[in-house]
mmCIF file of C-alpha atoms and ligand atoms in Angstrom:
data_model
loop_
_atom_site.group_PDB
_atom_site.id
_atom_site.type_symbol
_atom_site.label_atom_id
_atom_site.label_comp_id
_atom_site.label_asym_id
_atom_site.label_seq_id
_atom_site.Cartn_x
_atom_site.Cartn_y
_atom_site.Cartn_z
ATOM 1 C CA UNK A 25 -5.359 7.395 19.539
ATOM 2 C CA UNK A 26 -2.676 7.253 16.877
ATOM 3 C CA UNK A 27 -3.107 9.400 13.799
ATOM 4 C CA UNK A 28 -3.413 7.922 10.286
ATOM 5 C CA UNK A 29 0.035 8.980 9.061
ATOM 6 C CA UNK A 30 1.974 8.936 12.360
ATOM 7 C CA UNK A 31 5.702 8.560 11.571
ATOM 8 C CA UNK A 32 5.016 8.427 7.832
ATOM 9 C CA UNK A 33 6.870 10.542 5.284
ATOM 10 C CA UNK A 34 5.368 11.989 2.105
ATOM 11 C CA UNK A 35 6.775 13.874 -0.856
ATOM 12 C CA UNK A 36 4.218 16.270 -2.367
ATOM 13 C CA UNK A 37 5.075 17.765 -5.750
ATOM 14 C CA UNK A 38 3.378 21.056 -6.572
ATOM 15 C CA UNK A 39 2.925 21.407 -2.811
ATOM 16 C CA UNK A 40 3.185 25.194 -2.739
ATOM 17 C CA UNK A 41 -0.432 25.843 -3.773
ATOM 18 C CA UNK A 42 -3.860 24.380 -4.510
ATOM 19 C CA UNK A 43 -4.432 20.651 -4.142
ATOM 20 C CA UNK A 44 -0.789 19.929 -3.235
ATOM 21 C CA UNK A 45 -0.705 22.508 -0.444
ATOM 22 C CA UNK A 46 -3.918 21.122 1.042
ATOM 23 C CA UNK A 47 -2.530 17.562 0.767
ATOM 24 C CA UNK A 48 0.653 18.567 2.592
ATOM 25 C CA UNK A 49 -1.370 20.303 5.324
ATOM 26 C CA UNK A 50 -3.651 17.291 5.855
ATOM 27 C CA UNK A 51 -0.753 14.817 5.888
ATOM 28 C CA UNK A 52 0.951 16.776 8.665
ATOM 29 C CA UNK A 53 -2.339 17.170 10.585
ATOM 30 C CA UNK A 54 -2.631 13.386 10.438
ATOM 31 C CA UNK A 55 0.787 12.957 12.074
ATOM 32 C CA UNK A 56 3.172 12.726 9.106
ATOM 33 C CA UNK A 57 6.109 14.736 7.773
ATOM 34 C CA UNK A 58 6.284 16.159 4.269
ATOM 35 C CA UNK A 59 8.769 17.356 1.719
ATOM 36 C CA UNK A 60 7.070 19.805 -0.604
ATOM 37 C CA UNK A 61 8.574 20.230 -4.051
ATOM 38 C CA UNK A 62 7.824 23.124 -6.395
ATOM 39 C CA UNK A 63 9.526 25.609 -8.672
ATOM 40 C CA UNK A 64 9.099 28.744 -6.590
ATOM 41 C CA UNK A 65 11.214 28.895 -3.395
ATOM 42 C CA UNK A 66 9.253 31.831 -1.961
ATOM 43 C CA UNK A 67 5.900 30.095 -2.442
ATOM 44 C CA UNK A 68 7.302 26.955 -0.809
ATOM 45 C CA UNK A 69 8.591 28.900 2.153
ATOM 46 C CA UNK A 70 5.141 30.524 2.641
ATOM 47 C CA UNK A 71 3.551 27.067 2.501
ATOM 48 C CA UNK A 72 6.060 25.703 5.000
ATOM 49 C CA UNK A 73 5.336 28.542 7.460
ATOM 50 C CA UNK A 74 1.616 28.072 7.045
ATOM 51 C CA UNK A 75 1.708 24.312 7.720
ATOM 52 C CA UNK A 76 4.366 24.142 10.430
ATOM 53 C CA UNK A 77 6.318 27.295 11.189
ATOM 54 C CA UNK A 78 8.796 25.304 13.323
ATOM 55 C CA UNK A 79 9.915 23.491 10.148
ATOM 56 C CA UNK A 80 10.112 20.228 12.111
ATOM 57 C CA UNK A 81 7.499 18.469 9.978
ATOM 58 C CA UNK A 82 7.903 20.251 6.647
ATOM 59 C CA UNK A 83 10.918 20.522 4.368
ATOM 60 C CA UNK A 84 11.027 22.174 0.963
ATOM 61 C CA UNK A 85 12.847 21.621 -2.311
ATOM 62 C CA UNK A 86 12.718 24.262 -5.038
ATOM 63 C CA UNK A 87 13.161 22.300 -8.247
ATOM 64 C CA UNK A 88 11.527 21.577 -11.584
ATOM 65 C CA UNK A 89 9.951 18.100 -11.771
ATOM 66 C CA UNK A 90 10.589 17.931 -15.522
ATOM 67 C CA UNK A 91 14.295 17.700 -14.664
ATOM 68 C CA UNK A 92 14.909 13.969 -14.159
ATOM 69 C CA UNK A 93 17.436 14.677 -11.383
ATOM 70 C CA UNK A 94 14.679 16.216 -9.197
ATOM 71 C CA UNK A 95 13.262 12.787 -8.241
ATOM 72 C CA UNK A 96 16.484 11.568 -6.679
ATOM 73 C CA UNK A 97 17.168 14.948 -5.041
ATOM 74 C CA UNK A 98 13.714 14.864 -3.434
ATOM 75 C CA UNK A 99 14.095 11.286 -2.201
ATOM 76 C CA UNK A 100 17.583 11.989 -0.808
ATOM 77 C CA UNK A 101 16.344 15.094 1.023
ATOM 78 C CA UNK A 102 13.246 13.355 2.454
ATOM 79 C CA UNK A 103 15.472 10.494 3.631
ATOM 80 C CA UNK A 104 18.027 12.835 5.186
ATOM 81 C CA UNK A 105 15.377 14.955 6.958
ATOM 82 C CA UNK A 106 12.741 12.360 7.859
ATOM 83 C CA UNK A 107 14.292 8.894 7.377
ATOM 84 C CA UNK A 108 12.717 7.656 4.111
ATOM 85 C CA UNK A 109 9.664 7.886 1.843
ATOM 86 C CA UNK A 110 6.306 6.149 2.396
ATOM 87 C CA UNK A 111 3.973 8.195 0.201
ATOM 88 C CA UNK A 112 4.377 10.171 -3.016
ATOM 89 C CA UNK A 113 1.656 12.650 -3.980
ATOM 90 C CA UNK A 114 2.722 13.069 -7.586
ATOM 91 C CA UNK A 115 0.712 16.214 -8.175
ATOM 92 C CA UNK A 116 2.595 19.066 -9.896
ATOM 93 C CA UNK A 117 0.935 20.218 -13.094
ATOM 94 C CA UNK A 118 0.128 23.104 -15.421
ATOM 95 C CA UNK A 119 -3.033 23.987 -17.355
ATOM 96 C CA UNK A 120 -3.945 26.641 -19.888
ATOM 97 C CA UNK A 121 -6.760 25.952 -22.346
ATOM 98 C CA UNK A 122 -5.350 26.369 -25.866
ATOM 99 C CA UNK A 123 -6.839 25.255 -29.169
ATOM 100 C CA UNK A 124 -5.126 22.403 -30.997
ATOM 101 C CA UNK A 125 -4.147 24.534 -34.019
ATOM 102 C CA UNK A 126 -2.502 27.140 -31.781
ATOM 103 C CA UNK A 127 -0.376 24.757 -29.721
ATOM 104 C CA UNK A 128 3.377 25.217 -30.237
ATOM 105 C CA UNK A 129 6.090 22.615 -29.864
ATOM 106 C CA UNK A 130 7.236 24.495 -26.754
ATOM 107 C CA UNK A 131 3.761 24.187 -25.171
ATOM 108 C CA UNK A 132 3.623 20.517 -26.049
ATOM 109 C CA UNK A 133 7.045 19.817 -24.536
ATOM 110 C CA UNK A 134 6.144 21.720 -21.410
ATOM 111 C CA UNK A 135 2.918 19.682 -20.810
ATOM 112 C CA UNK A 136 4.664 16.397 -21.509
ATOM 113 C CA UNK A 137 7.713 17.452 -19.474
ATOM 114 C CA UNK A 138 5.935 18.617 -16.329
ATOM 115 C CA UNK A 139 2.955 16.302 -16.294
ATOM 116 C CA UNK A 140 4.145 13.016 -17.785
ATOM 117 C CA UNK A 141 7.947 12.940 -17.630
ATOM 118 C CA UNK A 142 7.870 14.721 -14.254
ATOM 119 C CA UNK A 143 5.489 12.203 -12.707
ATOM 120 C CA UNK A 144 7.247 9.246 -14.356
ATOM 121 C CA UNK A 145 10.733 9.889 -13.027
ATOM 122 C CA UNK A 146 9.531 11.171 -9.667
ATOM 123 C CA UNK A 147 7.649 7.860 -9.268
ATOM 124 C CA UNK A 148 10.730 5.912 -10.321
ATOM 125 C CA UNK A 149 12.919 7.594 -7.688
ATOM 126 C CA UNK A 150 10.255 7.207 -4.980
ATOM 127 C CA UNK A 151 9.565 3.545 -5.815
ATOM 128 C CA UNK A 152 13.266 2.728 -5.494
ATOM 129 C CA UNK A 153 13.267 4.224 -1.971
ATOM 130 C CA UNK A 154 9.938 2.575 -1.071
ATOM 131 C CA UNK A 155 11.267 -0.847 -2.062
ATOM 132 C CA UNK A 156 13.985 -0.458 0.556
ATOM 133 C CA UNK A 157 11.278 0.455 3.074
ATOM 134 C CA UNK A 158 9.178 -2.645 2.266
ATOM 135 C CA UNK A 159 6.314 -0.818 0.509
ATOM 136 C CA UNK A 160 4.546 2.481 -0.031
ATOM 137 C CA UNK A 161 1.834 4.355 -1.882
ATOM 138 C CA UNK A 162 2.038 6.563 -4.967
ATOM 139 C CA UNK A 163 -0.995 8.716 -5.720
ATOM 140 C CA UNK A 164 -0.998 10.852 -8.818
ATOM 141 C CA UNK A 165 -3.239 13.766 -9.657
ATOM 142 C CA UNK A 166 -4.515 12.897 -13.107
ATOM 143 C CA UNK A 167 -7.430 14.666 -14.759
ATOM 144 C CA UNK A 168 -11.006 14.307 -15.992
ATOM 145 C CA UNK A 169 -9.720 16.020 -19.199
ATOM 146 C CA UNK A 170 -7.661 12.870 -19.926
ATOM 147 C CA UNK A 171 -10.937 10.985 -20.346
ATOM 148 C CA UNK A 172 -13.303 13.607 -21.799
ATOM 149 C CA UNK A 173 -12.870 16.546 -24.206
ATOM 150 C CA UNK A 174 -14.575 19.738 -23.010
ATOM 151 C CA UNK A 175 -15.483 22.281 -25.703
ATOM 152 C CA UNK A 176 -15.082 25.305 -23.403
ATOM 153 C CA UNK A 177 -11.538 24.314 -22.371
ATOM 154 C CA UNK A 178 -9.586 22.907 -25.359
ATOM 155 C CA UNK A 179 -6.643 21.019 -23.846
ATOM 156 C CA UNK A 180 -5.236 18.465 -26.292
ATOM 157 C CA UNK A 181 -1.610 18.500 -25.059
ATOM 158 C CA UNK A 182 -2.581 18.655 -21.381
ATOM 159 C CA UNK A 183 -5.072 15.818 -21.905
ATOM 160 C CA UNK A 184 -2.589 13.649 -23.818
ATOM 161 C CA UNK A 185 -0.047 14.070 -21.020
ATOM 162 C CA UNK A 186 -2.630 13.146 -18.374
ATOM 163 C CA UNK A 187 -3.830 10.148 -20.406
ATOM 164 C CA UNK A 188 -0.213 8.981 -20.135
ATOM 165 C CA UNK A 189 -0.396 9.506 -16.378
ATOM 166 C CA UNK A 190 -3.504 7.315 -16.177
ATOM 167 C CA UNK A 191 -1.850 4.582 -18.275
ATOM 168 C CA UNK A 192 1.224 4.792 -16.077
ATOM 169 C CA UNK A 193 -0.911 4.104 -12.998
ATOM 170 C CA UNK A 194 -2.022 0.719 -14.315
ATOM 171 C CA UNK A 195 1.450 -0.315 -15.511
ATOM 172 C CA UNK A 196 3.256 0.709 -12.334
ATOM 173 C CA UNK A 197 0.543 -0.831 -10.157
ATOM 174 C CA UNK A 198 1.163 -4.255 -11.706
ATOM 175 C CA UNK A 199 4.964 -3.972 -11.786
ATOM 176 C CA UNK A 200 5.295 -2.656 -8.254
ATOM 177 C CA UNK A 201 2.681 -4.874 -6.581
ATOM 178 C CA UNK A 202 5.263 -7.531 -5.616
ATOM 179 C CA UNK A 203 7.138 -4.760 -3.747
ATOM 180 C CA UNK A 204 3.924 -3.808 -1.880
ATOM 181 C CA UNK A 205 3.893 -0.395 -3.540
ATOM 182 C CA UNK A 206 0.357 0.659 -4.490
ATOM 183 C CA UNK A 207 -0.174 3.117 -7.354
ATOM 184 C CA UNK A 208 -3.453 4.998 -7.888
ATOM 185 C CA UNK A 209 -4.700 8.307 -9.259
ATOM 186 C CA UNK A 210 -7.534 10.764 -8.834
ATOM 187 C CA UNK A 211 -9.092 12.412 -11.884
ATOM 188 C CA UNK A 212 -10.598 15.753 -10.834
ATOM 189 C CA UNK A 213 -12.959 17.984 -12.818
ATOM 190 C CA UNK A 214 -12.969 21.761 -12.097
ATOM 191 C CA UNK A 215 -11.339 22.429 -8.721
ATOM 192 C CA UNK A 216 -11.033 26.037 -7.549
ATOM 193 C CA UNK A 217 -7.266 26.503 -7.173
ATOM 194 C CA UNK A 218 -4.680 29.145 -8.159
ATOM 195 C CA UNK A 219 -4.116 27.358 -11.477
ATOM 196 C CA UNK A 220 -6.970 29.387 -13.012
ATOM 197 C CA UNK A 221 -5.158 32.592 -12.041
ATOM 198 C CA UNK A 222 -2.181 31.505 -14.146
ATOM 199 C CA UNK A 223 -4.097 32.270 -17.366
ATOM 200 C CA UNK A 224 -6.969 34.575 -16.290
ATOM 201 C CA UNK A 225 -7.059 37.865 -14.371
ATOM 202 C CA UNK A 226 -8.543 37.897 -10.870
ATOM 203 C CA UNK A 227 -11.746 39.466 -12.240
ATOM 204 C CA UNK A 228 -12.021 36.869 -14.999
ATOM 205 C CA UNK A 229 -11.590 34.035 -12.470
ATOM 206 C CA UNK A 230 -14.421 35.498 -10.353
ATOM 207 C CA UNK A 231 -16.652 35.773 -13.389
ATOM 208 C CA UNK A 232 -15.807 32.540 -15.211
ATOM 209 C CA UNK A 233 -15.372 29.880 -12.503
ATOM 210 C CA UNK A 234 -18.957 30.061 -11.172
ATOM 211 C CA UNK A 235 -20.232 29.358 -14.707
ATOM 212 C CA UNK A 236 -18.710 25.867 -14.333
ATOM 213 C CA UNK A 237 -20.729 24.934 -11.239
ATOM 214 C CA UNK A 238 -23.541 23.444 -13.345
ATOM 215 C CA UNK A 239 -21.087 21.446 -15.451
ATOM 216 C CA UNK A 240 -20.960 19.089 -12.435
ATOM 217 C CA UNK A 241 -24.068 16.986 -11.712
ATOM 218 C CA UNK A 242 -23.557 17.705 -7.992
ATOM 219 C CA UNK A 243 -24.024 21.378 -8.829
ATOM 220 C CA UNK A 244 -20.725 22.894 -7.730
ATOM 221 C CA UNK A 245 -17.044 23.146 -8.559
ATOM 222 C CA UNK A 246 -14.639 21.177 -6.390
ATOM 223 C CA UNK A 247 -12.443 22.567 -3.636
ATOM 224 C CA UNK A 248 -8.937 21.262 -2.847
ATOM 225 C CA UNK A 249 -10.306 19.470 0.248
ATOM 226 C CA UNK A 250 -12.642 17.389 -1.976
ATOM 227 C CA UNK A 251 -9.669 15.973 -3.844
ATOM 228 C CA UNK A 252 -7.468 15.666 -0.778
ATOM 229 C CA UNK A 253 -10.019 13.479 1.043
ATOM 230 C CA UNK A 254 -9.640 10.953 -1.781
ATOM 231 C CA UNK A 255 -5.844 11.326 -1.832
ATOM 232 C CA UNK A 256 -5.634 10.672 1.919
ATOM 233 C CA UNK A 257 -7.822 7.577 1.660
ATOM 234 C CA UNK A 258 -5.757 6.155 -1.207
ATOM 235 C CA UNK A 259 -2.539 6.822 0.722
ATOM 236 C CA UNK A 260 -3.802 5.174 3.912
ATOM 237 C CA UNK A 261 -3.870 1.539 5.007
ATOM 238 C CA UNK A 262 -7.656 1.680 4.560
ATOM 239 C CA UNK A 263 -6.911 1.368 0.826
ATOM 240 C CA UNK A 264 -4.511 -1.536 1.322
ATOM 241 C CA UNK A 265 -6.176 -3.679 -1.394
ATOM 242 C CA UNK A 266 -6.610 -0.895 -3.949
ATOM 243 C CA UNK A 267 -4.026 -0.443 -6.677
ATOM 244 C CA UNK A 268 -4.202 0.537 -10.355
ATOM 245 C CA UNK A 269 -7.344 2.664 -9.871
ATOM 246 C CA UNK A 270 -8.069 6.028 -11.485
ATOM 247 C CA UNK A 271 -10.794 7.466 -9.276
ATOM 248 C CA UNK A 272 -13.036 10.197 -10.700
ATOM 249 C CA UNK A 273 -13.290 12.997 -8.120
ATOM 250 C CA UNK A 274 -15.458 15.187 -10.253
ATOM 251 C CA UNK A 275 -18.916 15.904 -8.848
ATOM 252 C CA UNK A 276 -20.353 13.316 -11.244
ATOM 253 C CA UNK A 277 -18.979 14.626 -14.561
ATOM 254 C CA UNK A 278 -17.690 11.251 -15.792
ATOM 255 C CA UNK A 279 -20.962 9.570 -14.964
ATOM 256 C CA UNK A 280 -22.918 12.153 -16.932
ATOM 257 C CA UNK A 281 -20.967 12.442 -20.177
HETATM 258 P P1 NAD B 6 -1.859 24.835 -8.743
HETATM 259 O O1 NAD B 6 -1.345 25.658 -9.871
HETATM 260 O O2 NAD B 6 -2.332 25.518 -7.510
HETATM 261 O O3 NAD B 6 -0.789 23.742 -8.329
HETATM 262 C C1 NAD B 6 0.157 23.175 -9.202
HETATM 263 C C2 NAD B 6 1.538 23.351 -8.575
HETATM 264 O O4 NAD B 6 2.493 22.670 -9.384
HETATM 265 C C3 NAD B 6 1.937 24.825 -8.512
HETATM 266 O O5 NAD B 6 2.330 25.134 -7.187
HETATM 267 C C4 NAD B 6 3.099 24.919 -9.491
HETATM 268 O O6 NAD B 6 4.066 25.871 -9.103
HETATM 269 C C5 NAD B 6 3.644 23.500 -9.453
HETATM 270 N N1 NAD B 6 4.395 23.176 -10.668
HETATM 271 C C6 NAD B 6 3.995 23.411 -11.949
HETATM 272 N N2 NAD B 6 4.950 22.993 -12.803
HETATM 273 C C7 NAD B 6 5.949 22.494 -12.039
HETATM 274 C C8 NAD B 6 7.221 21.933 -12.345
HETATM 275 N N3 NAD B 6 7.640 21.793 -13.622
HETATM 276 N N4 NAD B 6 8.010 21.533 -11.318
HETATM 277 C C9 NAD B 6 7.598 21.683 -10.039
HETATM 278 N N5 NAD B 6 6.410 22.216 -9.691
HETATM 279 C C10 NAD B 6 5.603 22.613 -10.694
HETATM 280 O O7 NAD B 6 -3.027 23.962 -9.382
HETATM 281 P P2 NAD B 6 -3.839 22.682 -8.863
HETATM 282 O O8 NAD B 6 -5.170 22.797 -9.475
HETATM 283 O O9 NAD B 6 -3.719 22.486 -7.405
HETATM 284 O O10 NAD B 6 -3.075 21.512 -9.629
HETATM 285 C C11 NAD B 6 -2.637 20.320 -9.013
HETATM 286 C C12 NAD B 6 -2.820 19.164 -9.964
HETATM 287 O O11 NAD B 6 -4.231 18.949 -10.164
HETATM 288 C C13 NAD B 6 -2.232 19.377 -11.347
HETATM 289 O O12 NAD B 6 -1.577 18.206 -11.756
HETATM 290 C C14 NAD B 6 -3.444 19.640 -12.223
HETATM 291 O O13 NAD B 6 -3.268 19.251 -13.559
HETATM 292 C C15 NAD B 6 -4.472 18.742 -11.530
HETATM 293 N N6 NAD B 6 -5.856 19.093 -11.845
HETATM 294 C C16 NAD B 6 -6.381 20.290 -11.457
HETATM 295 C C17 NAD B 6 -7.685 20.595 -11.797
HETATM 296 C C18 NAD B 6 -8.307 21.911 -11.421
HETATM 297 O O14 NAD B 6 -9.421 22.210 -11.916
HETATM 298 N N7 NAD B 6 -7.696 22.708 -10.554
HETATM 299 C C19 NAD B 6 -8.459 19.680 -12.514
HETATM 300 C C20 NAD B 6 -7.898 18.467 -12.891
HETATM 301 C C21 NAD B 6 -6.588 18.176 -12.550
#
């Protein structure tokens, strides 16, 4: 039986950890090849070894997605190594709860740069390559925080950037539909990934994350695999008539607030 992504090629940004790493792993398990893009070459090389030590199915590019040139570099490398681009998991992101009055211009630029500008120009480069291929799928990791403010995690700049990502989904979906390129997003609530360790100590993560279980009507935080199941569906031909959707993958948070 053929696998879902046999002979397909994906670019996964932020593929060195968390949701992106799990997406890259699942895409390869389902028969595809991936280029993982991230800032940290060592982290990418660990991810590559973990997914496919032979390197035949996984290539890496250490680059910052907020640099507009990264999109074209990623597409060129995926084309050189694997023959083209069918799927973009536009996933790289940063998160650190900060109150509105404490946000600096530097913070603001970094959220907008990584999350919105990064996803925008990565999508532009990928869509150009997908047009030549006769179609494709772009799936972005957006965020529940783009739709709801959460008192415990003040995130105005992060949320504004992700609201832009959600708006982008609808615009690109309509513009790229004639080229058979589908554009969708998932909007996760709290997913247990290394991002929480970027602003809390290991002990704090162990203490704080479980307190969020009850925030979700389904009674638990998400795991990367919860989000990746949705990503894989949206990338597959099973979702052939779905474009412009922002799918809550949030244990029921959006339904309850
Ligand atoms: P993560 O920190 O494990 O993964 C994010 C990856 O993006 C990291 O590997 C990081 O190195 C990379 N990255 C960050 N800035 C980059 C840049 N400028 N250029 C290239 N790579 C960059 O965290 P995660 O939770 O897996 O995050 C994945 C996505 O999910 C993010 O977009 C995040 O906003 C979104 N998200 C996460 C949660 C959550 O609770 N974990 C909730 C909602 C949305």
